[in-house]
PDB file of C-alpha atoms in Angstrom:
ATOM      1  CA  MET A 211       0.000   0.000   0.000  1.00 53.00           C
ATOM      2  CA  SER A 212       1.404   3.393  -0.928  1.00 71.00           C
ATOM      3  CA  ASN A 213       1.502   6.402   1.374  1.00 82.00           C
ATOM      4  CA  HIS A 214      -1.239   8.974   0.911  1.00 85.00           C
ATOM      5  CA  VAL A 215      -1.803  12.552   1.968  1.00 91.00           C
ATOM      6  CA  TYR A 216      -5.418  13.409   2.696  1.00 92.00           C
ATOM      7  CA  LYS A 217      -7.235  16.723   2.755  1.00 96.00           C
ATOM      8  CA  LEU A 218     -10.486  17.341   4.644  1.00 97.00           C
ATOM      9  CA  LEU A 219     -13.470  19.223   3.313  1.00 97.00           C
ATOM     10  CA  GLU A 220     -16.373  20.223   5.552  1.00 98.00           C
ATOM     11  CA  LEU A 221     -19.846  19.972   4.024  1.00 97.00           C
ATOM     12  CA  THR A 222     -23.474  20.179   5.117  1.00 97.00           C
ATOM     13  CA  GLY A 223     -26.074  18.271   3.122  1.00 97.00           C
ATOM     14  CA  SER A 224     -29.803  18.673   3.535  1.00 96.00           C
ATOM     15  CA  SER A 225     -32.851  16.583   2.685  1.00 97.00           C
ATOM     16  CA  PRO A 226     -36.547  16.338   3.521  1.00 97.00           C
ATOM     17  CA  ILE A 227     -36.245  12.529   3.117  1.00 97.00           C
ATOM     18  CA  GLY A 228     -33.689  11.574   5.767  1.00 97.00           C
ATOM     19  CA  ILE A 229     -30.127  11.521   7.072  1.00 97.00           C
ATOM     20  CA  ASP A 230     -28.815   9.084   4.466  1.00 97.00           C
ATOM     21  CA  ASP A 231     -30.183  11.214   1.637  1.00 98.00           C
ATOM     22  CA  ALA A 232     -28.630  14.370   3.144  1.00 98.00           C
ATOM     23  CA  VAL A 233     -25.207  12.652   3.273  1.00 98.00           C
ATOM     24  CA  SER A 234     -25.578  11.276  -0.250  1.00 98.00           C
ATOM     25  CA  THR A 235     -26.587  14.703  -1.587  1.00 97.00           C
ATOM     26  CA  ALA A 236     -23.509  16.369  -0.058  1.00 98.00           C
ATOM     27  CA  ILE A 237     -21.103  13.714  -1.344  1.00 98.00           C
ATOM     28  CA  ALA A 238     -22.641  13.654  -4.831  1.00 98.00           C
ATOM     29  CA  LYS A 239     -22.331  17.434  -5.128  1.00 97.00           C
ATOM     30  CA  ALA A 240     -18.715  17.417  -3.886  1.00 98.00           C
ATOM     31  CA  HIS A 241     -17.902  14.625  -6.351  1.00 98.00           C
ATOM     32  CA  GLU A 242     -18.725  17.017  -9.214  1.00 98.00           C
ATOM     33  CA  THR A 243     -15.577  19.058  -8.487  1.00 97.00           C
ATOM     34  CA  VAL A 244     -13.427  17.034  -6.042  1.00 97.00           C
ATOM     35  CA  ARG A 245     -11.449  13.992  -7.176  1.00 95.00           C
ATOM     36  CA  ASN A 246     -10.408  10.989  -5.108  1.00 95.00           C
ATOM     37  CA  ILE A 247     -13.028  11.184  -2.327  1.00 97.00           C
ATOM     38  CA  GLN A 248     -12.218   8.253  -0.016  1.00 95.00           C
ATOM     39  CA  TRP A 249     -14.234   8.534   3.216  1.00 95.00           C
ATOM     40  CA  PHE A 250     -16.506  10.690   5.368  1.00 98.00           C
ATOM     41  CA  THR A 251     -17.310  11.251   9.034  1.00 98.00           C
ATOM     42  CA  ILE A 252     -20.603  12.694  10.271  1.00 98.00           C
ATOM     43  CA  THR A 253     -19.886  15.511  12.712  1.00 98.00           C
ATOM     44  CA  GLU A 254     -23.379  16.854  13.405  1.00 98.00           C
ATOM     45  CA  THR A 255     -27.002  15.991  12.685  1.00 98.00           C
ATOM     46  CA  ARG A 256     -29.787  18.544  12.906  1.00 97.00           C
ATOM     47  CA  GLY A 257     -33.462  18.572  12.032  1.00 96.00           C
ATOM     48  CA  HIS A 258     -36.114  21.161  11.335  1.00 95.00           C
ATOM     49  CA  VAL A 259     -39.574  20.639  12.861  1.00 96.00           C
ATOM     50  CA  GLU A 260     -42.844  21.918  11.373  1.00 96.00           C
ATOM     51  CA  ASP A 261     -46.264  21.224  12.920  1.00 97.00           C
ATOM     52  CA  GLY A 262     -44.789  18.686  15.319  1.00 97.00           C
ATOM     53  CA  LYS A 263     -43.124  16.610  12.560  1.00 95.00           C
ATOM     54  CA  VAL A 264     -39.603  16.343  11.211  1.00 94.00           C
ATOM     55  CA  ALA A 265     -39.649  18.425   8.032  1.00 95.00           C
ATOM     56  CA  HIS A 266     -36.005  18.530   7.029  1.00 96.00           C
ATOM     57  CA  TRP A 267     -32.625  17.013   7.927  1.00 97.00           C
ATOM     58  CA  GLN A 268     -29.225  18.707   7.871  1.00 97.00           C
ATOM     59  CA  VAL A 269     -26.080  16.608   8.248  1.00 98.00           C
ATOM     60  CA  SER A 270     -22.598  18.103   8.599  1.00 98.00           C
ATOM     61  CA  LEU A 271     -19.714  15.902   7.582  1.00 98.00           C
ATOM     62  CA  LYS A 272     -16.001  15.888   6.938  1.00 98.00           C
ATOM     63  CA  VAL A 273     -15.018  14.334   3.633  1.00 98.00           C
ATOM     64  CA  GLY A 274     -11.485  13.010   3.119  1.00 97.00           C
ATOM     65  CA  PHE A 275      -9.852  12.839  -0.276  1.00 97.00           C
ATOM     66  CA  THR A 276      -6.353  12.037  -1.461  1.00 95.00           C
ATOM     67  CA  LEU A 277      -4.151  14.686  -3.012  1.00 92.00           C
ATOM     68  CA  ASP A 278      -2.606  13.987  -6.411  1.00 83.00           C
TER      69      ASP A 278
END
């Protein structure tokens, strides 16, 4: 295995569907401009409540990618 240098990018994804969709949305958007995404860590999960129901999720995450 070769040595790698990683860089971290902080993102927040949002979704009315759920946490997994919020994470997937953030990673898919980052993938449009960032190469070599390798892993992520969820750092915070928040929700928005309307009329006593969860209306929206926001998930903050750190995404690691290798530098060329």
